[in-house]
Each structure stands twice: as structure tokens, then as C-alpha cells.
mmCIF file of C-alpha atoms in Angstrom:
data_model
loop_
_atom_site.group_PDB
_atom_site.id
_atom_site.type_symbol
_atom_site.label_atom_id
_atom_site.label_comp_id
_atom_site.label_asym_id
_atom_site.label_seq_id
_atom_site.Cartn_x
_atom_site.Cartn_y
_atom_site.Cartn_z
ATOM 1 C CA MET B 7 9.909 4.276 -35.921
ATOM 2 C CA PRO B 8 11.142 1.178 -36.609
ATOM 3 C CA ILE B 9 11.332 -1.487 -33.558
ATOM 4 C CA ALA B 10 15.192 -1.405 -33.424
ATOM 5 C CA ILE B 11 15.607 2.419 -32.887
ATOM 6 C CA GLN B 12 12.341 2.233 -30.315
ATOM 7 C CA VAL B 13 14.651 -0.541 -28.391
ATOM 8 C CA ILE B 14 17.894 1.648 -28.970
ATOM 9 C CA LEU B 15 15.881 4.739 -27.224
ATOM 10 C CA LEU B 16 14.543 2.287 -24.325
ATOM 11 C CA VAL B 17 18.074 1.162 -23.539
ATOM 12 C CA PHE B 18 19.361 4.776 -23.592
ATOM 13 C CA THR B 19 16.852 6.042 -21.247
ATOM 14 C CA THR B 20 16.786 2.978 -18.792
ATOM 15 C CA LEU B 21 20.443 3.489 -18.512
ATOM 16 C CA TYR B 22 20.112 7.450 -18.120
ATOM 17 C CA GLN B 23 17.366 6.900 -15.361
ATOM 18 C CA ALA B 24 19.903 4.388 -13.512
ATOM 19 C CA ILE B 25 22.813 6.539 -13.675
ATOM 20 C CA ALA B 26 20.679 9.655 -12.781
ATOM 21 C CA SER B 27 18.817 7.484 -9.651
ATOM 22 C CA TYR B 28 22.372 6.176 -8.214
ATOM 23 C CA LEU B 29 23.975 9.690 -8.360
ATOM 24 C CA GLU B 30 21.146 11.144 -6.659
ATOM 25 C CA ASP B 31 21.078 8.338 -4.077
ATOM 26 C CA LYS B 32 24.653 9.288 -3.395
ATOM 27 C CA ARG B 33 23.773 12.688 -2.186
ATOM 28 C CA SER B 34 22.507 13.202 1.363
ATOM 29 C CA PRO B 35 19.024 14.213 1.641
ATOM 30 C CA ILE B 36 17.830 17.444 2.727
ATOM 31 C CA GLY B 37 16.462 16.767 5.961
ATOM 32 C CA GLN B 38 16.563 13.795 8.191
ATOM 33 C CA LEU B 39 15.998 10.100 7.849
ATOM 34 C CA ILE B 40 14.288 8.852 11.141
ATOM 35 C CA ASP B 41 13.345 5.339 11.588
ATOM 36 C CA VAL B 42 9.482 4.764 12.746
ATOM 37 C CA GLY B 43 9.818 0.823 12.749
ATOM 38 C CA GLY B 44 11.968 -0.941 10.136
ATOM 39 C CA TYR B 45 11.745 1.796 7.681
ATOM 40 C CA ARG B 46 12.608 5.557 7.550
ATOM 41 C CA LEU B 47 10.653 8.594 6.826
ATOM 42 C CA HIS B 48 12.343 11.634 5.092
ATOM 43 C CA LEU B 49 11.350 15.126 7.584
ATOM 44 C CA TYR B 50 12.638 18.394 6.646
ATOM 45 C CA THR B 51 12.287 21.464 8.636
ATOM 46 C CA LEU B 52 12.560 25.348 8.080
ATOM 47 C CA GLY B 53 12.229 28.291 10.160
ATOM 48 C CA GLU B 54 12.619 28.620 13.827
ATOM 49 C CA ALA B 55 9.750 30.499 15.266
ATOM 50 C CA LYS B 56 6.666 29.261 16.573
ATOM 51 C CA PRO B 57 3.959 28.064 15.908
ATOM 52 C CA THR B 58 4.813 24.826 14.128
ATOM 53 C CA ILE B 59 3.043 24.082 10.826
ATOM 54 C CA VAL B 60 3.054 20.712 9.535
ATOM 55 C CA LEU B 61 2.105 19.990 5.832
ATOM 56 C CA ASP B 62 0.643 16.921 4.275
ATOM 57 C CA HIS B 63 0.612 16.650 0.587
ATOM 58 C CA SER B 64 -2.058 15.617 -2.009
ATOM 59 C CA LEU B 65 -2.074 12.208 -3.288
ATOM 60 C CA GLY B 66 0.769 11.350 -5.139
ATOM 61 C CA GLY B 67 2.403 14.774 -4.430
ATOM 62 C CA VAL B 68 5.508 16.493 -2.708
ATOM 63 C CA GLU B 69 4.021 20.053 -3.331
ATOM 64 C CA GLY B 70 5.029 21.216 -0.087
ATOM 65 C CA TYR B 71 8.348 21.924 -1.172
ATOM 66 C CA LEU B 72 7.175 24.825 -3.427
ATOM 67 C CA LEU B 73 6.251 26.960 -0.956
ATOM 68 C CA ILE B 74 8.173 26.006 2.386
ATOM 69 C CA GLU B 75 10.352 29.281 2.286
ATOM 70 C CA GLU B 76 7.104 31.486 2.258
ATOM 71 C CA LEU B 77 5.691 29.510 5.204
ATOM 72 C CA ALA B 78 8.620 29.413 7.086
ATOM 73 C CA LYS B 79 8.407 33.179 7.679
ATOM 74 C CA LEU B 80 5.174 32.792 9.579
ATOM 75 C CA GLY B 81 6.832 29.819 11.889
ATOM 76 C CA ARG B 82 8.607 26.363 11.692
ATOM 77 C CA VAL B 83 7.336 24.624 8.907
ATOM 78 C CA CYS B 84 7.765 20.404 8.914
ATOM 79 C CA ILE B 85 7.594 18.703 5.816
ATOM 80 C CA CYS B 86 6.983 14.945 5.909
ATOM 81 C CA ASP B 87 7.460 12.978 2.933
ATOM 82 C CA ARG B 88 4.711 10.074 3.161
ATOM 83 C CA ALA B 89 6.381 6.892 3.130
ATOM 84 C CA GLY B 90 7.141 5.659 -0.683
ATOM 85 C CA TYR B 91 7.480 9.516 -1.823
ATOM 86 C CA GLY B 92 10.764 11.835 -1.815
ATOM 87 C CA TRP B 93 13.440 10.893 0.180
ATOM 88 C CA SER B 94 11.334 8.003 2.486
ATOM 89 C CA ASP B 95 11.465 4.537 2.250
ATOM 90 C CA HIS B 96 8.606 2.307 1.058
ATOM 91 C CA SER B 97 6.105 1.276 4.296
ATOM 92 C CA PRO B 98 4.922 -2.461 4.636
ATOM 93 C CA HIS B 99 1.831 -1.221 5.636
ATOM 94 C CA PRO B 100 -1.282 -0.357 3.593
ATOM 95 C CA ARG B 101 -1.200 3.298 2.225
ATOM 96 C CA THR B 102 -4.589 4.191 4.482
ATOM 97 C CA SER B 103 -5.009 7.188 6.250
ATOM 98 C CA GLY B 104 -5.070 4.937 9.679
ATOM 99 C CA GLN B 105 -1.596 4.161 8.699
ATOM 100 C CA ILE B 106 -0.171 7.285 7.304
ATOM 101 C CA VAL B 107 -1.060 8.960 10.666
ATOM 102 C CA LYS B 108 0.118 6.694 12.738
ATOM 103 C CA GLU B 109 3.491 7.163 10.995
ATOM 104 C CA LEU B 110 3.557 10.734 10.948
ATOM 105 C CA ASP B 111 2.806 11.085 14.759
ATOM 106 C CA ILE B 112 5.323 8.392 15.304
ATOM 107 C CA LEU B 113 7.753 10.777 13.191
ATOM 108 C CA LEU B 114 6.806 13.774 14.769
ATOM 109 C CA THR B 115 7.625 12.265 18.754
ATOM 110 C CA GLN B 116 10.734 10.679 17.325
ATOM 111 C CA ALA B 117 12.267 13.979 15.981
ATOM 112 C CA LYS B 118 11.238 15.946 18.667
ATOM 113 C CA ILE B 119 8.685 18.341 17.190
ATOM 114 C CA GLU B 120 6.754 19.371 19.950
ATOM 115 C CA PRO B 121 2.987 20.135 19.379
ATOM 116 C CA PRO B 122 0.914 21.960 19.125
ATOM 117 C CA TYR B 123 0.757 22.115 15.553
ATOM 118 C CA ILE B 124 -1.100 23.485 12.442
ATOM 119 C CA LEU B 125 -2.126 20.781 10.256
ATOM 120 C CA VAL B 126 -1.889 22.000 6.541
ATOM 121 C CA GLY B 127 -3.593 19.193 4.273
ATOM 122 C CA ASP B 128 -3.804 19.468 0.527
ATOM 123 C CA SER B 129 -6.295 17.119 -1.191
ATOM 124 C CA PHE B 130 -6.025 13.656 0.352
ATOM 125 C CA GLY B 131 -3.796 15.428 2.847
ATOM 126 C CA SER B 132 -7.089 17.069 4.044
ATOM 127 C CA TYR B 133 -7.971 13.403 5.362
ATOM 128 C CA ASN B 134 -4.779 12.797 7.272
ATOM 129 C CA VAL B 135 -4.620 16.260 8.948
ATOM 130 C CA ARG B 136 -8.396 15.545 10.294
ATOM 131 C CA LEU B 137 -8.041 12.185 11.256
ATOM 132 C CA TYR B 138 -4.497 13.027 12.995
ATOM 133 C CA ALA B 139 -6.380 16.092 14.942
ATOM 134 C CA HIS B 140 -9.439 13.589 15.835
ATOM 135 C CA LEU B 141 -6.615 11.023 17.449
ATOM 136 C CA PHE B 142 -4.511 13.472 18.925
ATOM 137 C CA PRO B 143 -6.692 16.674 19.958
ATOM 138 C CA GLN B 144 -4.231 17.989 22.364
ATOM 139 C CA LYS B 145 -1.694 18.296 19.866
ATOM 140 C CA VAL B 146 -3.477 20.342 16.987
ATOM 141 C CA SER B 147 -4.072 24.113 17.241
ATOM 142 C CA GLY B 148 -5.679 24.727 13.792
ATOM 143 C CA ILE B 149 -6.254 23.400 10.463
ATOM 144 C CA VAL B 150 -6.083 24.493 6.967
ATOM 145 C CA LEU B 151 -7.416 22.403 4.103
ATOM 146 C CA ILE B 152 -6.835 23.050 0.713
ATOM 147 C CA ASP B 153 -9.240 21.924 -1.802
ATOM 148 C CA GLY B 154 -10.219 18.860 0.477
ATOM 149 C CA LEU B 155 -11.990 15.574 0.177
ATOM 150 C CA HIS B 156 -14.807 14.705 2.365
ATOM 151 C CA GLU B 157 -15.884 11.053 2.566
ATOM 152 C CA ILE B 158 -19.516 11.697 1.934
ATOM 153 C CA GLY B 159 -18.509 12.256 -1.822
ATOM 154 C CA MET B 160 -15.853 9.461 -1.718
ATOM 155 C CA LEU B 161 -17.900 6.600 -0.534
ATOM 156 C CA ASN B 162 -21.378 7.224 -2.439
ATOM 157 C CA MET B 163 -18.924 8.195 -5.589
ATOM 158 C CA PRO B 164 -21.598 7.948 -8.983
ATOM 159 C CA LEU B 165 -20.269 5.233 -11.541
ATOM 160 C CA GLN B 166 -19.027 7.518 -14.157
ATOM 161 C CA LEU B 167 -16.667 9.098 -11.407
ATOM 162 C CA LYS B 168 -15.399 5.941 -10.161
ATOM 163 C CA ALA B 169 -14.491 4.940 -13.945
ATOM 164 C CA LEU B 170 -12.720 8.392 -13.749
ATOM 165 C CA LYS B 171 -10.806 6.925 -10.544
ATOM 166 C CA LEU B 172 -10.254 3.647 -12.427
ATOM 167 C CA PHE B 173 -8.793 5.893 -15.480
ATOM 168 C CA PHE B 174 -6.331 7.607 -13.161
ATOM 169 C CA LEU B 175 -5.182 4.023 -11.846
ATOM 170 C CA SER B 176 -4.235 2.990 -14.757
ATOM 171 C CA GLY B 177 -2.274 6.315 -15.376
ATOM 172 C CA PHE B 178 -0.441 5.974 -12.351
ATOM 173 C CA VAL B 179 0.580 2.180 -12.832
ATOM 174 C CA MET B 180 1.976 2.908 -16.633
ATOM 175 C CA SER B 181 3.690 5.784 -14.926
ATOM 176 C CA ILE B 182 5.680 3.306 -12.933
ATOM 177 C CA PHE B 183 6.836 1.550 -16.301
ATOM 178 C CA GLY B 184 7.634 5.414 -17.610
ATOM 179 C CA SER B 185 9.888 5.878 -14.465
ATOM 180 C CA ALA B 186 11.770 2.894 -14.448
ATOM 181 C CA PHE B 187 12.649 3.350 -18.195
ATOM 182 C CA GLY B 188 13.520 6.916 -17.877
ATOM 183 C CA VAL B 189 10.842 8.489 -19.525
ATOM 184 C CA ILE B 190 9.829 10.740 -16.782
ATOM 185 C CA ARG B 191 13.282 11.673 -16.045
ATOM 186 C CA LEU B 192 13.531 12.822 -19.693
ATOM 187 C CA LEU B 193 10.507 15.082 -19.740
ATOM 188 C CA LYS B 194 11.963 16.049 -16.285
ATOM 189 C CA THR B 195 15.137 17.195 -18.147
ATOM 190 C CA CYS B 196 13.072 18.597 -20.939
ATOM 191 C CA ARG B 197 10.992 20.682 -18.725
ATOM 192 C CA VAL B 198 7.706 19.274 -19.947
ATOM 193 C CA PHE B 199 6.172 19.658 -16.562
ATOM 194 C CA GLU B 200 6.605 23.453 -17.019
ATOM 195 C CA LEU B 201 5.319 23.437 -20.395
ATOM 196 C CA ILE B 202 2.261 21.607 -19.049
ATOM 197 C CA LYS B 203 1.942 23.628 -15.849
ATOM 198 C CA PRO B 204 3.538 26.994 -16.882
ATOM 199 C CA GLU B 205 2.405 28.421 -13.251
ATOM 200 C CA LEU B 206 5.143 26.161 -12.146
ATOM 201 C CA ARG B 207 7.507 28.622 -12.997
ATOM 202 C CA SER B 208 6.901 30.935 -10.720
ATOM 203 C CA PHE B 209 8.483 28.691 -7.780
ATOM 204 C CA SER B 210 12.563 28.619 -7.536
ATOM 205 C CA GLU B 211 14.021 25.932 -9.588
ATOM 206 C CA GLU B 212 15.406 24.221 -6.533
ATOM 207 C CA SER B 213 11.690 23.935 -5.218
ATOM 208 C CA ARG B 214 10.762 22.072 -8.286
ATOM 209 C CA ASP B 215 13.598 19.714 -8.274
ATOM 210 C CA ARG B 216 12.702 18.563 -5.201
ATOM 211 C CA VAL B 217 9.005 17.881 -6.486
ATOM 212 C CA LYS B 218 10.172 16.312 -9.655
ATOM 213 C CA ARG B 219 12.783 14.133 -7.963
ATOM 214 C CA SER B 220 10.068 11.902 -6.450
ATOM 215 C CA PHE B 221 8.142 11.623 -10.023
ATOM 216 C CA CYS B 222 11.133 10.056 -11.369
ATOM 217 C CA LEU B 223 11.140 7.385 -9.111
ATOM 218 C CA PRO B 224 8.922 4.429 -9.585
ATOM 219 C CA LYS B 225 8.383 4.092 -5.993
ATOM 220 C CA HIS B 226 6.800 7.175 -6.007
ATOM 221 C CA TRP B 227 4.077 6.307 -8.378
ATOM 222 C CA ILE B 228 3.686 2.426 -7.019
ATOM 223 C CA THR B 229 2.836 4.655 -3.608
ATOM 224 C CA MET B 230 0.485 6.716 -5.515
ATOM 225 C CA SER B 231 -1.364 3.453 -6.917
ATOM 226 C CA ARG B 232 -1.551 1.818 -3.432
ATOM 227 C CA GLU B 233 -2.947 5.048 -1.782
ATOM 228 C CA ILE B 234 -5.662 5.344 -4.490
ATOM 229 C CA ILE B 235 -6.507 1.675 -4.223
ATOM 230 C CA ASN B 236 -6.877 2.028 -0.247
ATOM 231 C CA LEU B 237 -9.098 5.459 -0.721
ATOM 232 C CA ASP B 238 -12.281 4.178 0.309
ATOM 233 C CA LYS B 239 -10.673 2.249 3.491
ATOM 234 C CA SER B 240 -9.043 5.893 4.059
ATOM 235 C CA SER B 241 -12.878 7.366 3.447
ATOM 236 C CA ALA B 242 -14.367 4.947 5.909
ATOM 237 C CA GLN B 243 -11.407 5.609 8.715
ATOM 238 C CA VAL B 244 -11.856 9.669 8.667
ATOM 239 C CA SER B 245 -15.563 9.458 8.750
ATOM 240 C CA VAL B 246 -15.122 9.916 12.645
ATOM 241 C CA ALA B 247 -13.225 12.863 12.327
ATOM 242 C CA LYS B 248 -16.283 15.127 12.194
ATOM 243 C CA HIS B 249 -16.730 17.009 15.298
ATOM 244 C CA PHE B 250 -13.954 19.503 16.204
ATOM 245 C CA GLY B 251 -15.939 21.675 18.214
ATOM 246 C CA SER B 252 -14.673 25.613 18.310
ATOM 247 C CA LEU B 253 -11.151 24.399 16.642
ATOM 248 C CA PRO B 254 -10.000 27.086 13.986
ATOM 249 C CA ILE B 255 -9.949 25.694 10.554
ATOM 250 C CA VAL B 256 -9.700 27.636 7.265
ATOM 251 C CA SER B 257 -10.991 25.488 4.317
ATOM 252 C CA ILE B 258 -10.154 26.468 0.320
ATOM 253 C CA LYS B 259 -12.590 25.250 -2.261
ATOM 254 C CA ALA B 260 -11.041 25.601 -5.860
ATOM 255 C CA ALA B 261 -13.328 26.882 -8.493
ATOM 256 C CA SER B 262 -13.458 23.748 -9.988
ATOM 257 C CA PHE B 263 -11.393 20.554 -10.108
ATOM 258 C CA PHE B 264 -10.038 20.932 -13.758
ATOM 259 C CA LYS B 265 -9.398 23.981 -15.090
ATOM 260 C CA PRO B 266 -10.959 24.103 -18.944
ATOM 261 C CA ALA B 267 -9.189 22.708 -21.419
ATOM 262 C CA PHE B 268 -9.774 20.839 -24.465
ATOM 263 C CA TRP B 269 -9.525 17.194 -23.228
ATOM 264 C CA THR B 270 -12.037 18.127 -20.389
ATOM 265 C CA ALA B 271 -14.672 17.765 -22.633
ATOM 266 C CA PHE B 272 -14.244 13.705 -22.013
ATOM 267 C CA ILE B 273 -14.372 14.490 -18.263
ATOM 268 C CA PRO B 274 -17.840 14.450 -16.300
ATOM 269 C CA LEU B 275 -17.218 17.823 -15.094
ATOM 270 C CA ARG B 276 -20.701 18.747 -13.708
ATOM 271 C CA SER B 277 -20.808 15.672 -11.616
ATOM 272 C CA ILE B 278 -17.484 16.051 -10.512
ATOM 273 C CA ASN B 279 -18.341 19.849 -8.867
ATOM 274 C CA GLN B 280 -21.418 18.678 -7.784
ATOM 275 C CA LEU B 281 -19.927 16.128 -5.398
ATOM 276 C CA ARG B 282 -17.237 18.831 -4.980
ATOM 277 C CA ASP B 283 -19.843 21.487 -3.427
ATOM 278 C CA LYS B 284 -21.307 18.539 -1.362
ATOM 279 C CA MET B 285 -18.235 17.825 -0.144
ATOM 280 C CA HIS B 286 -17.180 21.279 0.782
ATOM 281 C CA LEU B 287 -20.379 21.867 2.618
ATOM 282 C CA GLU B 288 -19.538 19.136 4.802
ATOM 283 C CA LEU B 289 -16.146 20.124 5.214
ATOM 284 C CA SER B 290 -17.418 23.704 6.379
ATOM 285 C CA GLN B 291 -19.444 22.242 9.202
ATOM 286 C CA LEU B 292 -16.461 20.331 10.934
ATOM 287 C CA SER B 293 -16.146 23.269 13.396
ATOM 288 C CA THR B 294 -17.991 26.048 14.516
ATOM 289 C CA ASP B 295 -15.186 28.356 13.895
ATOM 290 C CA CYS B 296 -14.460 27.427 9.921
ATOM 291 C CA LEU B 297 -14.029 29.799 7.569
ATOM 292 C CA GLN B 298 -14.371 28.652 3.561
ATOM 293 C CA VAL B 299 -12.107 30.891 1.400
ATOM 294 C CA GLU B 300 -12.664 30.204 -2.572
ATOM 295 C CA ALA B 301 -10.170 30.200 -4.905
ATOM 296 C CA SER B 302 -11.762 31.582 -7.876
ATOM 297 C CA GLN B 303 -8.683 31.300 -10.186
ATOM 298 C CA SER B 304 -7.685 27.810 -9.536
ATOM 299 C CA GLY B 305 -8.313 24.059 -10.669
ATOM 300 C CA HIS B 306 -7.582 21.274 -8.009
ATOM 301 C CA PHE B 307 -4.209 22.462 -7.755
ATOM 302 C CA VAL B 308 -4.482 25.508 -5.413
ATOM 303 C CA TRP B 309 -0.698 25.114 -4.271
ATOM 304 C CA VAL B 310 0.295 25.893 -7.888
ATOM 305 C CA ASP B 311 -2.400 27.952 -9.244
ATOM 306 C CA GLN B 312 -3.002 30.385 -5.999
ATOM 307 C CA PRO B 313 -0.234 29.918 -3.898
ATOM 308 C CA GLU B 314 -0.773 33.151 -2.042
ATOM 309 C CA LEU B 315 -4.147 31.946 -1.099
ATOM 310 C CA LEU B 316 -2.621 29.340 1.120
ATOM 311 C CA VAL B 317 0.264 31.419 2.610
ATOM 312 C CA ASN B 318 -2.820 33.888 3.582
ATOM 313 C CA ALA B 319 -5.098 30.807 4.856
ATOM 314 C CA VAL B 320 -1.893 29.881 7.169
ATOM 315 C CA LYS B 321 -1.855 33.391 8.450
ATOM 316 C CA THR B 322 -5.677 33.508 9.121
ATOM 317 C CA ALA B 323 -5.430 30.221 10.895
ATOM 318 C CA ILE B 324 -2.520 31.785 13.115
ATOM 319 C CA ASP B 325 -4.843 35.003 13.835
ATOM 320 C CA LYS B 326 -7.704 32.351 14.809
ATOM 321 C CA ILE B 327 -5.644 30.451 17.330
ATOM 322 C CA ALA B 328 -4.288 33.736 19.002
ATOM 323 C CA GLU B 329 -7.881 35.155 19.290
ATOM 324 C CA HIS B 330 -8.830 31.885 20.984
#
């Protein structure tokens, strides 16, 4: 393709991104923007009855919006866009679990969301909910982990997996430019996300748009990069959060980190799955009342691959809490 045409296309997508972002910013967020110390975090709640279910997302994800209507049938659901994601402002502080948990508690306190909470942590979010339960045990009645991480694997990661981590980080950095120049927004408009992950079509278009809106913003990918850069610090911080007595915990384990595909031939799947087995063994020992659930049809994105398991896991946690 001639350079002149490439430049014209780039100008077009960049203008498209600027105009679309401006129009989005003119609309009010669906939840509240709450000041947590000079910057604001977005909190969205749905449902009225107890218990209070607090969702924390994966690294770079805001997938909670996909299931909030279903979970709201079980109780009041709170979604917090971590700083830098969704409608939330950037945070000037390092993106570590310690800082994220501090911000979350300030947010819930400022919003007058009274405990106790059932904490639901997806992937990296599992770090944050564990650390929150360790620091504020009186505020937590139960935990649900969705293909959670464990620091024993992250701090002792084999060299080939460290290389994979750097590969993902480089992809996130490239996505910063892709979002700034409107490429990711164009992919959203063309519904490429649904082509890549057809399971997304099972969720409402409104909920999908809430998730994809964040992906179109450069701050999303900047924050994602900041979180993965600080992952070792987060792993060290959460290492103290491993003795929860008889706290009810439900831990979902995916069948594999990646679903088999042609490109996974270039990924050290055996090493990844061995590491995951080790991490999930450790997670199952966090509490004397920890139930592990196998997501036999899922890759790491259980939230999308088998969403009914997540809803059932929260139901199980509620039942366990009632028995205590």
C-alpha cells in the first residue's frame, strides 16, 4: 500500500478516535465518580438485596459488566473500574495490589457501601481480593477466585514464561498507539472482538460496549502495562495473605490457560499448565473451607467461556456463608 494512502488512513482513524472519545466523554458515566485522593474512581452498583458482591477484574479487564445483571439477581453487585480503566481517572501511584486495595477500601467507604462483602477476583483480581481480605478481615464474608494467580508461580517464573510476559507487555505497549490512532476503535466498530471470541455474542450488546469502550482508550493499555510491570511487587505484597482460617472460598480452575489454537504451538503450554497446577494447589489451601471447581470447557477467560460457573460459584459462596 502506498505511503500516502497509509498516512490518509492513519489521519482518518486518529480523527475518528478523537471525535468518538470526545462524544463519549460528554456523556455521564453509568455509575458514580468518587474522589479517592485527588483522582476519581468509577463505581457502578446494581441490585438491592444482601449480600454485597464486589467484583475485581483481571489484568487489563473490565469484564464484570458482562455478568452484572445475572449476579444482581443474587444481591447487590459493586463494580469498581480500577484507576486507569473504564470511566476511572489515572492514579499517580504505582499499580500494585497494595495500592489498588487501598483505593478500593477508600472507594467503598466513601460510597457508604457497608460490609461484609463477598469478594470476586478474576485472574490478577484474585491478588487484590486476597490482600483486601487479609487487611480487612472483618469486612469480608467470602471469596470467589476465577482462575486465580498465586505468588509461588509468579515469583518463581521459569525463564521461558518471563519471556512470554515480556511478549505480552510489548503487545500492550503497541496497543497504546493502536488505541491513540483509532485502530482499536475501528476494530470495535467492525465487531472484530466478537469474531475473535464468538462467545462474547452471548452477552448483551450494551454490556459488551461497556467493556470495549475501555479498550478504545490509551489509558486502558497504559494502565495494563503499569500493572504487569509491577506484577512482581504485587506478588510479594500478597504473599502475606494466605491464612484465612475457615473463610468460605470458592476457587474456579480453568482447564488450560489458553484454548488450543494454531498459534498456541508457539507457546510453552506444558510449562504454563504445570505452573498453574502448582498455583491452584496453593490456592486450595488458603482456607479450611475452600472448594475448587473445574472449568473443563474454559481457557483462562472463564468469565466468557463458562459464565454460568461463575454465577454458580457466587451462589455456592452465599450458601457456605449462611452455614457458618
